[in-house]
Every structure is written in structure tokens, then in C-alpha cells.
Coordinates of C-alpha atoms (C1' of nucleotides) in Angstrom, one line a residue:
Chain A
M1 CA -18.1 18.7 11.3
S2 CA -15.2 20.5 12.7
N3 CA -13.2 17.3 13.0
S4 CA -11.4 17.6 9.7
Q5 CA -10.7 21.3 10.3
I6 CA -9.1 20.5 13.7
A7 CA -7.2 17.5 12.3
Q8 CA -5.8 19.7 9.6
I9 CA -4.7 22.4 12.0
F10 CA -2.8 19.8 14.1
S11 CA -1.1 18.3 11.2
Q12 CA -0.2 21.7 9.9
M13 CA 1.2 22.5 13.2
A14 CA 3.2 19.3 13.1
D15 CA 4.6 20.2 9.7
L16 CA 5.7 23.7 10.8
M17 CA 7.1 22.5 14.1
E18 CA 9.2 20.0 12.1
I19 CA 10.5 22.7 9.9
K20 CA 11.3 24.7 13.0
G21 CA 13.2 21.7 14.3
E22 CA 11.2 21.2 17.5
D23 CA 11.1 18.0 19.6
R24 CA 10.1 15.1 17.4
F25 CA 8.1 13.4 20.1
R26 CA 5.9 16.5 20.5
I27 CA 5.5 16.7 16.8
N28 CA 4.5 13.0 16.7
A29 CA 2.0 13.7 19.5
Y30 CA 0.3 16.3 17.3
R31 CA 0.2 13.9 14.4
T32 CA -1.3 11.2 16.5
A33 CA -4.0 13.6 17.8
A34 CA -4.7 14.8 14.2
R35 CA -5.3 11.3 13.1
A36 CA -7.4 10.3 16.1
I37 CA -9.7 13.3 15.6
A38 CA -10.0 12.6 11.8
D39 CA -10.9 9.0 12.6
L40 CA -13.5 9.9 15.2
G41 CA -16.9 8.5 14.5
E42 CA -18.8 11.5 15.8
D43 CA -18.5 15.3 15.9
V44 CA -15.6 16.3 18.2
A45 CA -17.9 19.1 19.5
D46 CA -20.3 16.5 20.9
V47 CA -17.4 14.7 22.7
A48 CA -16.3 18.1 24.1
A49 CA -19.8 18.8 25.2
R50 CA -19.8 15.6 27.2
N51 CA -16.4 16.5 28.7
E52 CA -14.9 13.4 27.2
L53 CA -12.1 14.7 25.0
L54 CA -9.5 13.0 27.3
K55 CA -11.0 9.7 26.5
I56 CA -9.8 9.9 22.9
P57 CA -6.5 8.0 22.7
G58 CA -3.7 10.4 21.8
V59 CA -5.6 13.4 23.2
G60 CA -4.2 14.7 26.5
K61 CA -4.7 17.9 28.4
G62 CA -2.8 20.1 26.0
T63 CA -4.6 19.0 22.9
A64 CA -7.9 19.0 24.6
A65 CA -7.4 22.6 25.6
K66 CA -6.6 23.5 22.0
I67 CA -9.7 21.7 20.7
I68 CA -11.8 23.6 23.1
E69 CA -10.1 26.8 22.1
F70 CA -10.9 26.1 18.5
L71 CA -14.6 25.3 19.2
R72 CA -14.9 28.6 21.1
E73 CA -12.7 30.9 19.0
G74 CA -12.6 29.3 15.6
K75 CA -8.8 29.2 15.8
I76 CA -5.9 28.2 17.9
G77 CA -3.4 30.7 19.2
V78 CA -0.2 28.7 18.9
H79 CA -1.2 27.6 15.4
Q80 CA -1.6 31.3 14.4
E81 CA 1.8 32.1 15.9
L82 CA 3.4 29.3 13.8
L83 CA 1.7 30.5 10.7
E84 CA 3.1 33.9 11.2
Q85 CA 6.7 32.6 11.4
Y86 CA 6.7 31.1 8.0
P87 CA 5.5 32.0 4.5
P88 CA 2.3 30.2 3.5
G89 CA 3.8 28.3 0.6
L90 CA 6.5 26.6 2.6
R91 CA 4.5 23.7 3.9
Q92 CA 3.7 22.7 0.3
L93 CA 7.4 22.1 -0.3
L94 CA 7.2 19.1 2.1
E95 CA 5.0 17.3 -0.4
I96 CA 7.9 17.1 -2.9
R97 CA 9.6 13.8 -2.8
G98 CA 13.2 14.1 -1.7
L99 CA 12.5 17.3 0.3
G100 CA 12.0 16.9 4.0
P101 CA 11.7 19.4 6.9
R102 CA 15.5 19.8 7.3
K103 CA 16.1 20.6 3.7
V104 CA 13.1 22.9 3.5
E105 CA 14.3 24.8 6.5
T106 CA 17.8 25.1 5.1
L107 CA 16.5 26.4 1.7
Y108 CA 14.3 28.9 3.5
R109 CA 17.0 30.2 5.8
E110 CA 19.9 30.3 3.3
L111 CA 18.1 31.1 0.0
N112 CA 14.8 32.5 1.2
V113 CA 13.0 29.8 -0.8
A114 CA 9.3 30.0 0.1
S115 CA 7.5 28.5 -2.9
I116 CA 7.8 26.1 -5.7
A117 CA 8.6 29.0 -8.0
D118 CA 11.5 30.1 -5.8
L119 CA 12.7 26.5 -5.7
R120 CA 12.8 26.2 -9.4
A121 CA 14.6 29.5 -9.7
C122 CA 17.3 28.4 -7.3
I123 CA 17.9 25.2 -9.2
A124 CA 17.9 26.9 -12.5
D125 CA 20.7 29.4 -11.5
G126 CA 22.6 26.7 -9.5
R127 CA 22.3 28.4 -6.1
L128 CA 20.7 25.3 -4.6
Q129 CA 23.4 23.0 -5.9
R130 CA 26.1 25.1 -4.2
L131 CA 24.6 24.8 -0.7
K132 CA 26.3 22.6 1.8
G133 CA 24.6 19.2 1.9
F134 CA 23.0 19.8 -1.5
G135 CA 24.4 18.9 -4.9
E136 CA 23.6 18.2 -8.6
K137 CA 21.9 14.9 -7.7
T138 CA 19.7 16.5 -5.1
A139 CA 18.6 19.1 -7.6
K140 CA 17.7 16.4 -10.1
V141 CA 15.7 14.4 -7.5
I142 CA 13.8 17.5 -6.5
L143 CA 12.9 18.4 -10.2
E144 CA 11.7 14.8 -10.7
G145 CA 9.7 15.0 -7.5
L146 CA 8.1 18.3 -8.7
E147 CA 7.2 16.7 -12.0
F148 CA 5.6 13.7 -10.3
L149 CA 3.7 16.0 -7.9
E150 CA 2.3 18.0 -10.8
Q151 CA 1.2 15.1 -13.0
A152 CA 0.3 12.3 -10.6
G153 CA 0.3 13.9 -7.1
Q154 CA -3.1 12.6 -6.1
R155 CA -4.0 9.1 -4.8
T156 CA -4.9 6.3 -7.2
P157 CA -8.4 4.7 -6.9
L158 CA -8.4 1.1 -5.7
G159 CA -10.0 -0.1 -9.0
I160 CA -7.1 1.4 -11.0
A161 CA -4.4 0.3 -8.7
A162 CA -5.5 -3.3 -8.1
P163 CA -5.1 -4.6 -11.6
I164 CA -1.7 -2.9 -12.0
A165 CA -0.5 -4.5 -8.8
A166 CA -1.8 -7.9 -9.7
E167 CA 0.1 -7.7 -13.0
L168 CA 3.3 -6.7 -11.3
R169 CA 2.9 -9.4 -8.7
D170 CA 2.4 -12.1 -11.3
A171 CA 5.5 -10.9 -13.2
V172 CA 7.6 -11.0 -10.0
S173 CA 6.3 -14.5 -9.2
R174 CA 7.7 -15.7 -12.5
F175 CA 11.3 -14.5 -11.7
P176 CA 13.7 -17.4 -11.1
G177 CA 14.3 -17.7 -7.3
A178 CA 11.1 -15.9 -6.3
G179 CA 9.0 -17.7 -3.7
R180 CA 5.8 -16.3 -2.2
V181 CA 4.9 -12.9 -3.6
E182 CA 2.2 -10.8 -2.1
I183 CA 0.7 -7.3 -2.5
A184 CA 0.9 -5.4 0.8
G185 CA 0.2 -1.8 1.8
S186 CA -3.0 0.1 1.7
L187 CA -4.1 -1.8 -1.3
R188 CA -4.1 -5.0 0.7
R189 CA -6.0 -3.2 3.4
G190 CA -8.6 -2.3 0.8
R191 CA -8.5 1.5 1.1
D192 CA -10.6 3.3 -1.5
T193 CA -7.5 5.0 -2.9
V194 CA -3.9 4.3 -2.5
A195 CA -0.7 6.5 -2.6
D196 CA 1.5 3.7 -3.9
L197 CA 1.8 -0.1 -4.4
D198 CA 3.8 -2.3 -2.0
M199 CA 4.9 -5.8 -2.7
V200 CA 6.8 -8.3 -0.7
C201 CA 8.8 -11.2 -2.3
E202 CA 10.3 -14.2 -0.7
A203 CA 13.8 -15.1 -2.1
A204 CA 17.1 -16.3 -0.7
D205 CA 19.0 -13.6 -2.7
G206 CA 17.4 -10.2 -3.2
K207 CA 19.8 -8.7 -5.7
P208 CA 18.7 -10.7 -8.9
I209 CA 15.0 -10.1 -8.0
I210 CA 15.6 -6.4 -7.6
E211 CA 17.5 -6.2 -10.9
Q212 CA 14.7 -8.0 -12.8
F213 CA 12.1 -5.9 -11.2
T214 CA 13.6 -2.6 -12.2
R215 CA 13.8 -3.9 -15.8
L216 CA 10.1 -4.8 -16.1
G217 CA 8.2 -3.3 -19.1
P218 CA 5.8 -1.1 -17.2
V219 CA 8.6 0.5 -15.2
A220 CA 9.0 4.1 -16.3
Q221 CA 11.6 5.3 -13.8
I222 CA 13.8 3.9 -11.1
L223 CA 13.7 6.0 -7.9
A224 CA 15.9 3.7 -5.8
A225 CA 17.3 0.2 -6.0
G226 CA 19.4 -1.6 -3.5
E227 CA 20.1 -5.1 -2.4
T228 CA 16.7 -5.9 -0.9
K229 CA 14.5 -3.0 -1.9
A230 CA 13.5 -1.0 -5.0
S231 CA 11.1 1.9 -5.7
V232 CA 10.0 2.5 -9.2
L233 CA 7.4 4.6 -11.1
V234 CA 4.9 2.7 -13.3
D235 CA 2.7 4.2 -16.0
R236 CA -1.0 4.1 -15.2
P237 CA -2.9 2.3 -18.0
D238 CA -5.6 5.1 -18.0
G239 CA -2.9 7.6 -18.9
A240 CA -3.4 9.6 -15.7
G241 CA 0.3 9.8 -14.8
Q242 CA 2.2 7.3 -12.8
I243 CA 2.1 5.4 -9.6
Q244 CA 5.0 4.4 -7.4
C245 CA 5.6 0.7 -6.6
D246 CA 7.9 -0.5 -3.9
L247 CA 9.3 -4.1 -3.8
R248 CA 10.9 -5.6 -0.8
V249 CA 12.7 -8.9 -0.9
V250 CA 13.3 -11.0 2.2
P251 CA 14.3 -14.6 3.1
S252 CA 11.7 -17.2 3.7
E253 CA 11.9 -17.0 7.5
S254 CA 11.1 -13.3 7.4
F255 CA 8.3 -13.3 4.8
G256 CA 5.5 -13.1 7.2
A257 CA 7.1 -10.4 9.2
A258 CA 7.8 -8.4 6.1
L259 CA 4.3 -8.8 4.8
Q260 CA 2.9 -7.7 8.1
Y261 CA 5.3 -4.8 8.3
F262 CA 4.6 -3.5 4.8
T263 CA 0.8 -4.1 5.0
G264 CA 0.7 -1.5 7.8
S265 CA -1.0 0.6 8.6
K266 CA 1.9 2.5 10.2
E267 CA -0.3 3.3 13.2
H268 CA -1.3 -0.4 13.6
N269 CA 2.4 -1.4 13.4
I270 CA 3.5 1.1 15.9
R271 CA 1.0 -0.4 18.4
L272 CA 2.3 -3.9 17.7
R273 CA 5.9 -2.9 18.1
E274 CA 5.1 -1.1 21.4
I275 CA 3.5 -4.4 22.7
A276 CA 6.6 -6.3 21.6
V277 CA 8.9 -3.8 23.4
K278 CA 6.9 -4.0 26.6
R279 CA 7.8 -7.7 26.7
G280 CA 11.4 -7.0 25.9
W281 CA 11.1 -8.2 22.4
L282 CA 11.9 -6.6 19.0
L283 CA 9.5 -6.5 16.0
N284 CA 10.8 -5.5 12.6
E285 CA 10.4 -6.6 9.0
Y286 CA 12.6 -9.6 9.6
G287 CA 10.7 -11.1 12.5
L288 CA 9.7 -11.0 16.1
F289 CA 12.8 -11.5 18.3
K290 CA 13.7 -12.2 21.9
G291 CA 17.4 -11.4 21.9
E292 CA 18.9 -13.5 19.2
T293 CA 16.0 -15.9 19.1
R294 CA 13.4 -15.6 16.4
L295 CA 9.9 -16.2 17.9
A296 CA 8.0 -15.7 14.6
G297 CA 8.4 -14.4 11.1
H298 CA 7.7 -17.1 8.5
D299 CA 4.0 -16.2 8.3
E300 CA 1.8 -13.3 9.6
A301 CA -0.4 -15.5 11.7
G302 CA 2.7 -16.5 13.8
I303 CA 3.5 -12.9 14.5
Y304 CA 0.0 -12.1 15.8
A305 CA -0.2 -15.4 17.7
K306 CA 3.1 -14.7 19.6
L307 CA 1.9 -11.2 20.5
G308 CA -1.3 -12.7 21.9
F309 CA -3.8 -11.9 19.1
P310 CA -5.8 -13.9 16.7
F311 CA -5.1 -13.2 13.0
I312 CA -6.2 -9.6 12.4
P313 CA -7.5 -9.2 8.9
P314 CA -5.6 -6.5 6.9
E315 CA -8.7 -4.4 6.4
L316 CA -8.9 -3.8 10.2
R317 CA -5.3 -2.8 10.7
E318 CA -5.9 0.9 11.1
N319 CA -5.5 1.3 14.9
R320 CA -9.2 1.9 15.1
G321 CA -9.9 -0.4 18.0
E322 CA -8.6 -3.7 16.5
I323 CA -5.8 -3.9 19.1
E324 CA -8.1 -3.0 22.0
A325 CA -10.7 -5.6 20.7
D326 CA -8.1 -8.1 22.0
G327 CA -9.4 -11.0 20.0
H328 CA -13.1 -9.9 20.0
V329 CA -12.9 -8.8 16.4
P330 CA -16.3 -9.3 14.8
D331 CA -17.2 -12.2 12.5
L332 CA -16.3 -10.2 9.4
L333 CA -18.1 -11.1 6.2
E334 CA -16.0 -12.7 3.4
Y335 CA -16.2 -12.5 -0.3
G336 CA -17.4 -16.1 -0.5
D337 CA -20.4 -15.2 1.7
I338 CA -22.0 -13.1 -1.1
R339 CA -24.9 -14.9 -2.7
G340 CA -26.4 -12.4 -5.0
E341 CA -26.5 -9.0 -6.7
L342 CA -29.2 -6.5 -5.7
H343 CA -28.6 -3.5 -7.9
A344 CA -28.2 -4.1 -11.7
H345 CA -29.2 -2.4 -14.9
T346 CA -30.3 -3.9 -18.3
T347 CA -30.8 -2.5 -21.8
A348 CA -34.2 -1.4 -20.5
S349 CA -32.4 1.7 -19.2
D350 CA -28.7 2.3 -19.4
G351 CA -27.3 -1.2 -19.0
R352 CA -25.5 -3.0 -21.8
L353 CA -27.0 -6.5 -21.4
T354 CA -30.4 -8.0 -21.5
I355 CA -32.1 -9.5 -18.5
E356 CA -31.1 -13.0 -19.7
E357 CA -27.5 -12.0 -20.2
M358 CA -27.3 -10.4 -16.7
V359 CA -28.7 -13.7 -15.3
E360 CA -26.0 -15.6 -17.1
A361 CA -23.3 -13.2 -15.7
A362 CA -24.7 -13.6 -12.1
R363 CA -24.8 -17.4 -12.5
E364 CA -21.2 -17.4 -13.7
R365 CA -20.2 -15.7 -10.5
G366 CA -22.0 -18.4 -8.4
Y367 CA -24.9 -16.2 -7.4
Q368 CA -28.3 -17.5 -6.5
Y369 CA -30.3 -14.4 -7.2
L370 CA -30.3 -11.1 -9.0
A371 CA -32.4 -8.0 -8.6
I372 CA -33.0 -6.1 -11.9
T373 CA -33.2 -2.4 -10.9
D374 CA -33.4 -0.1 -13.9
H375 CA -33.7 3.6 -13.7
S376 CA -36.9 5.5 -13.0
R377 CA -38.4 8.2 -15.3
S378 CA -36.6 11.2 -13.9
S379 CA -33.2 9.8 -14.9
V380 CA -33.9 10.8 -18.5
I381 CA -30.3 10.6 -19.6
A382 CA -30.1 7.0 -18.3
G383 CA -33.2 6.1 -20.1
G384 CA -35.4 5.9 -17.0
L385 CA -38.7 4.0 -17.3
S386 CA -42.2 5.4 -16.9
A387 CA -44.5 3.8 -14.3
E388 CA -46.2 1.8 -17.1
D389 CA -42.9 0.7 -18.5
V390 CA -41.4 -0.4 -15.2
L391 CA -44.5 -2.6 -14.6
R392 CA -44.3 -4.1 -18.1
H393 CA -40.5 -4.7 -17.4
A394 CA -41.4 -6.3 -14.1
A395 CA -43.8 -8.7 -15.9
E396 CA -41.1 -9.7 -18.3
I397 CA -38.6 -10.3 -15.4
R398 CA -41.2 -12.4 -13.6
A399 CA -41.9 -14.4 -16.8
L400 CA -38.2 -15.3 -17.1
N401 CA -38.0 -16.0 -13.4
A402 CA -40.7 -18.6 -13.8
R403 CA -38.6 -20.5 -16.3
L404 CA -35.4 -20.4 -14.2
K405 CA -34.3 -23.3 -12.1
D406 CA -32.3 -22.8 -8.9
F407 CA -32.1 -19.0 -9.5
T408 CA -34.3 -16.2 -8.4
L409 CA -34.9 -12.9 -10.2
L410 CA -36.3 -10.0 -8.4
A411 CA -38.3 -7.4 -10.4
G412 CA -37.2 -4.1 -9.0
A413 CA -36.2 -0.5 -9.8
E414 CA -33.6 2.1 -8.9
C415 CA -36.1 4.8 -8.1
D416 CA -35.0 8.4 -8.0
I417 CA -35.4 10.5 -4.9
L418 CA -36.6 13.8 -6.1
P419 CA -35.5 17.2 -4.7
D420 CA -38.5 17.4 -2.4
G421 CA -37.9 13.9 -0.9
S422 CA -40.7 12.3 -2.8
L423 CA -40.1 9.2 -4.9
D424 CA -40.2 9.0 -8.7
Y425 CA -42.9 6.3 -8.7
P426 CA -46.1 6.5 -6.5
D427 CA -46.4 4.0 -3.7
E428 CA -48.9 1.9 -5.6
V429 CA -46.3 1.3 -8.3
L430 CA -43.6 0.6 -5.8
A431 CA -45.9 -1.9 -4.1
Q432 CA -46.0 -4.0 -7.2
L433 CA -42.2 -4.4 -7.3
D434 CA -40.1 -7.0 -5.4
W435 CA -37.2 -4.8 -4.6
V436 CA -36.6 -1.0 -4.6
V437 CA -33.3 0.8 -4.5
A438 CA -33.9 4.5 -3.9
S439 CA -31.1 6.9 -5.0
I440 CA -30.4 10.5 -5.5
H441 CA -29.1 11.3 -9.0
A442 CA -29.8 15.0 -9.4
S443 CA -29.7 18.2 -7.3
Q444 CA -26.8 17.0 -5.2
H445 CA -25.7 20.5 -4.1
L446 CA -28.7 21.5 -2.0
D447 CA -28.0 22.5 1.6
R448 CA -27.3 19.9 4.3
D449 CA -30.8 20.1 5.9
T450 CA -32.7 19.7 2.6
Q451 CA -30.3 16.9 1.4
T452 CA -30.6 15.0 4.7
R453 CA -34.5 15.4 4.6
R454 CA -34.5 13.9 1.1
S455 CA -32.6 10.8 2.1
I456 CA -34.6 10.4 5.3
A457 CA -37.9 10.6 3.5
A458 CA -36.8 7.7 1.2
L459 CA -35.7 5.7 4.2
E460 CA -39.1 6.1 5.8
N461 CA -40.9 4.7 2.7
P462 CA -42.0 1.1 3.5
Y463 CA -41.4 0.0 -0.1
V464 CA -37.8 1.2 -0.2
C465 CA -35.5 -1.7 0.6
V466 CA -32.1 0.1 0.3
L467 CA -30.8 3.6 0.0
G468 CA -28.5 3.6 -3.1
H469 CA -25.0 5.2 -3.0
P470 CA -26.0 7.3 0.0
S471 CA -23.3 10.0 -0.2
G472 CA -23.3 10.4 -4.0
R473 CA -19.5 10.8 -4.2
L474 CA -17.5 10.0 -7.3
L475 CA -13.9 9.5 -6.2
G476 CA -11.7 12.3 -7.5
R477 CA -14.6 13.8 -9.5
R478 CA -17.5 14.7 -7.2
D479 CA -17.6 15.4 -3.5
A480 CA -20.0 13.6 -1.2
M481 CA -23.2 15.4 -0.5
D482 CA -23.3 17.4 2.7
L483 CA -25.4 15.2 5.0
D484 CA -26.2 14.7 8.7
W485 CA -24.9 11.1 8.8
D486 CA -25.8 10.6 12.5
L487 CA -29.5 11.2 11.6
I488 CA -29.4 9.2 8.4
I489 CA -27.9 6.2 10.1
K490 CA -30.2 6.4 13.1
T491 CA -33.2 6.6 10.7
A492 CA -31.9 3.6 8.7
A493 CA -31.5 1.6 11.9
R494 CA -35.0 2.6 13.1
T495 CA -36.9 1.9 9.8
G496 CA -34.9 -1.2 9.0
T497 CA -34.1 0.1 5.6
A498 CA -30.7 -1.1 4.3
L499 CA -27.9 1.2 3.3
E500 CA -26.0 0.4 0.2
I501 CA -22.3 -0.2 0.0
N502 CA -22.0 0.6 -3.7
A503 CA -19.0 -1.5 -4.8
S504 CA -18.1 0.4 -7.9
W505 CA -14.6 1.7 -7.4
Q506 CA -15.6 5.1 -8.6
R507 CA -18.1 5.3 -5.7
L508 CA -17.3 2.9 -2.8
D509 CA -20.3 4.5 -1.1
L510 CA -20.9 4.1 1.9
N511 CA -17.2 4.6 2.6
D512 CA -15.5 2.6 5.4
H513 CA -16.1 5.2 8.1
H514 CA -19.9 5.3 7.4
V515 CA -20.0 1.5 7.3
R516 CA -18.5 1.5 10.7
M517 CA -21.0 4.0 12.0
A518 CA -23.9 2.0 10.4
T519 CA -22.6 -1.2 11.8
E520 CA -22.4 0.2 15.3
A521 CA -25.9 1.5 14.9
G522 CA -27.2 -1.9 13.9
C523 CA -28.1 -1.0 10.3
W524 CA -28.8 -3.5 7.5
L525 CA -26.3 -3.3 4.6
S526 CA -26.4 -4.4 1.0
I527 CA -23.2 -4.6 -1.1
N528 CA -24.1 -3.9 -4.7
T529 CA -22.0 -3.4 -7.8
D530 CA -24.7 -1.3 -9.6
A531 CA -23.7 -3.5 -12.6
H532 CA -24.3 -2.1 -16.1
S533 CA -22.3 -4.9 -17.7
A534 CA -21.0 -8.4 -16.7
A535 CA -17.5 -7.1 -15.9
D536 CA -19.0 -4.6 -13.4
M537 CA -20.1 -7.5 -11.2
D538 CA -16.4 -8.3 -10.6
Q539 CA -16.1 -5.1 -8.5
M540 CA -18.0 -6.9 -5.7
S541 CA -14.6 -7.6 -3.9
Y542 CA -14.0 -3.9 -3.5
G543 CA -17.4 -3.5 -1.8
V544 CA -16.6 -6.5 0.4
Q545 CA -13.3 -5.0 1.4
T546 CA -15.0 -1.6 2.2
A547 CA -17.5 -3.5 4.3
R548 CA -14.8 -5.3 6.2
R549 CA -12.9 -2.0 6.8
G550 CA -16.1 -0.9 8.5
W551 CA -16.2 -4.0 10.7
A552 CA -19.4 -5.3 8.9
R553 CA -20.6 -8.7 10.0
K554 CA -22.0 -11.2 7.6
A555 CA -25.3 -11.4 9.6
R556 CA -26.1 -7.7 8.7
V557 CA -25.4 -7.9 5.0
L558 CA -28.6 -8.8 3.0
N559 CA -26.9 -10.3 0.0
T560 CA -25.3 -13.0 2.1
F561 CA -28.8 -14.3 2.7
T562 CA -30.3 -17.2 0.8
A563 CA -33.0 -16.2 -1.6
A564 CA -35.7 -17.5 0.7
R565 CA -34.4 -15.6 3.7
L566 CA -34.1 -12.5 1.6
Q567 CA -37.8 -12.8 0.5
K568 CA -38.8 -13.1 4.2
W569 CA -36.7 -10.0 5.0
I570 CA -38.5 -8.0 2.3
A571 CA -41.9 -9.2 3.5
A572 CA -41.1 -8.3 7.1
K573 CA -39.8 -4.9 6.0
R574 CA -43.0 -4.1 4.2
A575 CA -45.1 -5.2 7.1
R576 CA -43.4 -2.8 9.5
Chain B
dG1 C1' 2.6 16.4 24.0
dC2 C1' 1.1 11.7 25.7
dC3 C1' 1.3 7.9 28.7
dG4 C1' 1.7 4.4 32.8
dT5 C1' -0.9 -3.9 36.3
dT6 C1' 7.2 -2.3 36.6
dT7 C1' 6.9 4.3 35.8
dT8 C1' 3.6 11.0 37.4
dC9 C1' 9.4 11.1 35.0
dG10 C1' 11.5 9.6 31.3
dG11 C1' 10.7 7.1 28.0
dC12 C1' 8.4 7.5 23.2
dC13 C1' 9.1 1.9 16.5
dC14 C1' 12.4 0.4 13.1
dG15 C1' 15.4 -0.1 9.2
dA16 C1' 16.8 0.7 3.9
dC17 C1' 18.7 3.7 0.6
dT18 C1' 20.9 7.9 -1.1
dG19 C1' 23.9 11.8 -1.6
dT20 C1' 27.4 14.2 0.0
dT21 C1' 29.9 12.7 3.1
dT22 C1' 35.0 11.0 5.2
dT23 C1' 31.1 8.5 9.3
dC24 C1' 26.3 10.1 8.6
dA25 C1' 22.1 13.1 8.2
dG26 C1' 18.0 13.2 5.7
dT27 C1' 14.2 11.1 3.7
dC28 C1' 11.0 7.5 3.2
dG29 C1' 7.8 4.0 4.3

DNA sequence: GCCGTTTTCGGCCCGACTGTTTTCAGTCG
């Protein structure tokens, strides 16, 4: 896909134009275009081939011409010209907190600063501090920004961020004078990783709340603290650096507006504010106003209602069609719709609990069924089962199932997809199981064609119910496999084989984009925690959020079914 | 550079906090 390359070029151009001091609206147009192309569900080359580039919102004649230039030449002339005007390391300086385009330009022009090393040298010998508009404090902020960038520069996974945020929210809730307290930002929208934590607190007087907040135990550094707003750095419990947390305090009548505002996304909010402006209104974090009159602000639903929308769930607020949907937002599934877990391991392979203990864990979470899917023989490190062992294991699962009341156990396997696309068990073994998850666990760096053929072969097998963690990514540790997603999703839709949304926060695989593609293609989905322990099952909410971000409807998610309906689905799938 | 059931020109989202300032530019979200 050239989409990400083109998006990168446009955002690079925007950065450089900003340093150059060009018109900010033109710069913004490039950023909008970059984002639109990055979010595109299909290859931009295909759109260009259909002559439909201008249909992409944010892409006009100028941008379209540059896209075509890139597709033909592999580069864009004006981008190359910009690159020649500035040293290659300059853009990196923008990533340092406290340094924006104006300061970077000044540093380059006055002191010839072109890299982080130059920057450090200028601070060390005091040249930076003597510049007009700079001072000791600026130098200190830049050094702190550099330190943060080096030790914690990357985004924090949802599964790390969510518990930290919950703890901070509970602490703030206990402050005297605090009313409603909510987590906002990309965490509330359920993104797989977050850059920082945002919180909104309702209180008549902000100052005491802010003061207490900055004194909380986990706070390692205060970046800013005013009357209504504070930014701090908090230590990550896993020791992997720090994460920024912003708290905003507003009065009761503004809480909904502030929560809406700080939940974002920025792009979604800009759309809403444009709609407000068109009606002669004003939308900000204090409310929706017509002149002096407050039309809404106490709660989020009121803001959306006044603007003519139903409540738009946070997961959809990405300006990916939720505004245009104009009320026709799909019937998104909810956490409470989940009735079972369809991917779980026991001590038979690499899980930590017995079958009985896993059943107990599932029942504690209100589930009606559980599929036991231990590893197959090729996953040697995970203690994969031989064909004989998996059948013996299945008999044991069924024996227990016969004794259970109001609960269904499915005897299954997580069967490896081998490098040649064949499965780790022969069909006659798979046929004797109730439920089969097929997953790739090894040889993840084969070329795109081979890798795609592997996945497709598994999807075509009638005994395979679901393709497990389809991209193979491990957030921050391993890239997704190079796959032809169009083809995989089309095949899944045609064969009726489900695609997994692996809910483990290290995976979240499918990701939101691919869920959206799968949903539009009419694929079945299964949200699985891939549980190796009882606690793992609690990650289901991350998977549900990812599904919602991909506009998944309850009707297409298998583990919202009753056990009886699921059994029928399996029978129908095998009969195809 | 994009966009248009008021517009093909003239707009383009909004506010808090900070540092280095004598009233505000820069940065951030």
C-alpha cells in the first residue's frame, strides 16, 4: 500500500511548510489530506485508477495531482524541493515538547541548529538562552522534553494506560468538591495505544482540585498547572518510562461540553464546531452557545442532540463517516452483549488453569459458553497437543460438559497454519472437534503472496471456524505480517469463516481499520481474549472497543449468540 | 489547499498556560 507513504509525505510537507512559516490554512489542508489518505479503507492507487481521488474529503485538485505524481514517479516535486531547503534532522526537533515550528526556525536561522546534538550543544554553552524570546526556563523545558522523548517517546498500549487512568480517576473522585470525573481522550475512544491520558472533573472551584491532583503519589513531574488545568507526568507501573496525564476542571453546566471536547478526536470536534458555526453558534469546552445563551453543555448527549445528532459513541468519533451517517450509525455491539469466550487455553498446553477452573472463570463473568482451544503439535514451545492427545482432551472436555448445567463447553483447538498453508491436524481430526481456531504462530516473515495464501487456505477449510489473530502483530514488539487484506477479507466473507478480534491488549488483532473493512464486506467476527488465565478474560472490553471502532454490529459477532444459535452456526458452516 | 442548499472568493475551530514579555507569541491539545 502506498497510502502510508503518501500520507507521510504530506505530513512531512506540512511540518516543513510550518517551519518555513507558510500559510497555516494551506498547511492544515495538507494535514487533512494526509489523515484522509492514511484512513482510507483501500489502496489509493485503486481510487486513482477509478479517477475518484476528488471524492476523498480533504483531497482537491492540487493534492490529487500530487498523488498521481507520486504514483507515477515515486516522488513529489514540491516535497523534494522542501527537503532540499532544510537539513534532514530538523523535523525531528518538532517532536520535542516545548519546541514548535517558530522556535525551531529561529534556532536554525540564528544558531544553525539542525539536530538534537546541535540543540544540546547550544543549551550547554548558553547560546540558546541568550536568544531573543528564549531564556533559562525555555532551555530547561527543552531538556526535559528531550529526556521524555528518549525514555517514553512512544505511545502507551491501551492495556497499560487503562488501569493507570482508572486509578487516577478514582483518586480525583475522592477529592472534596469533585463531582463527576471521567476519562476522556483516545483512551475513552478505545484506541489501541494512547499518547497521553485525559481526564475531566466537575467542580465549582478548579484551583483546589488542581492543587490536590499535582500532589498525587504517582505524579513524577508537573508540566503545567493553572486555575482549571494541569499536565503532569506519571510513572508507568511496568517501568517503561512515564505517561502524560492532563486534568481539566469545569463547572457542572460545562461538564458534558468539556467531556465531549476532550474526548475528541480533534478531527471529529472540528466537524462539530463547523456545524455549530454554520448555524451562528459557538461550540467550546464550556458549552454550545447562541450568543450569550447556553443551548447545551451539562451532558454530552445534549450537545449532540442540539446539533441534530443522536449520541455518537466515543469509539466512532474519528471523522470516519460518523458525521455523514447523520443518525444512521449502526447498532454497535456492547460489552453486555458478549455471551461467551471462544479462544482459551488450559494446562493441557500453555494455559495456567484446568478446564474446570476456566469454566469457573467464564461463569464468574456471566458467560454461557466457553471453547477450550489448546495449541496444536507444531507449537512445541506452547506444549502443543498431538492428534491423539487433542482427541483425548476433547473427550475429557465433553465428559465435563455432560455434567454442567446451564453452561456449554466446546471441545476445540487452536490449530497452527503451517508455512505451506496446510493445517497442523488432518481434516478427519478437525472434524471430530466442535470448534477450530486456525492461527499462524511461526514463519511470519514470508513474502506477502505466500503469507496471504497461507491465511486463505485456512479460511477455505470447512472445519475452521475462525482465523486467529489474523495480522500476527504484537504492539510495540512485532509488526503485522505483510498481507493482502482485500483478498483475505473477501475470502472470509465468501467462505463464511469468522475473523478474530483478539482482545489481548498486546495484540488487538484485527485492528480497528480491518474490522471496519471486514464489517463492510459482511464478515463474521469473533471477539476472543485468547485467555491463558482467569484475569486474561477481563481484556474482553478492549476487544469490544476495537470492534466498535470498526463499526461492528452485534448481529455479526459470533460470541453474542446464544449457545444454541452458535451450534447452529457451526453446523451450517460445516455444511457449506 | 479545500470548500460551498447563503458563497467559485473568502472564509477556514477554540481556548489554557507559559515564558519572556510590557501586551503577547508560541505551544499544546
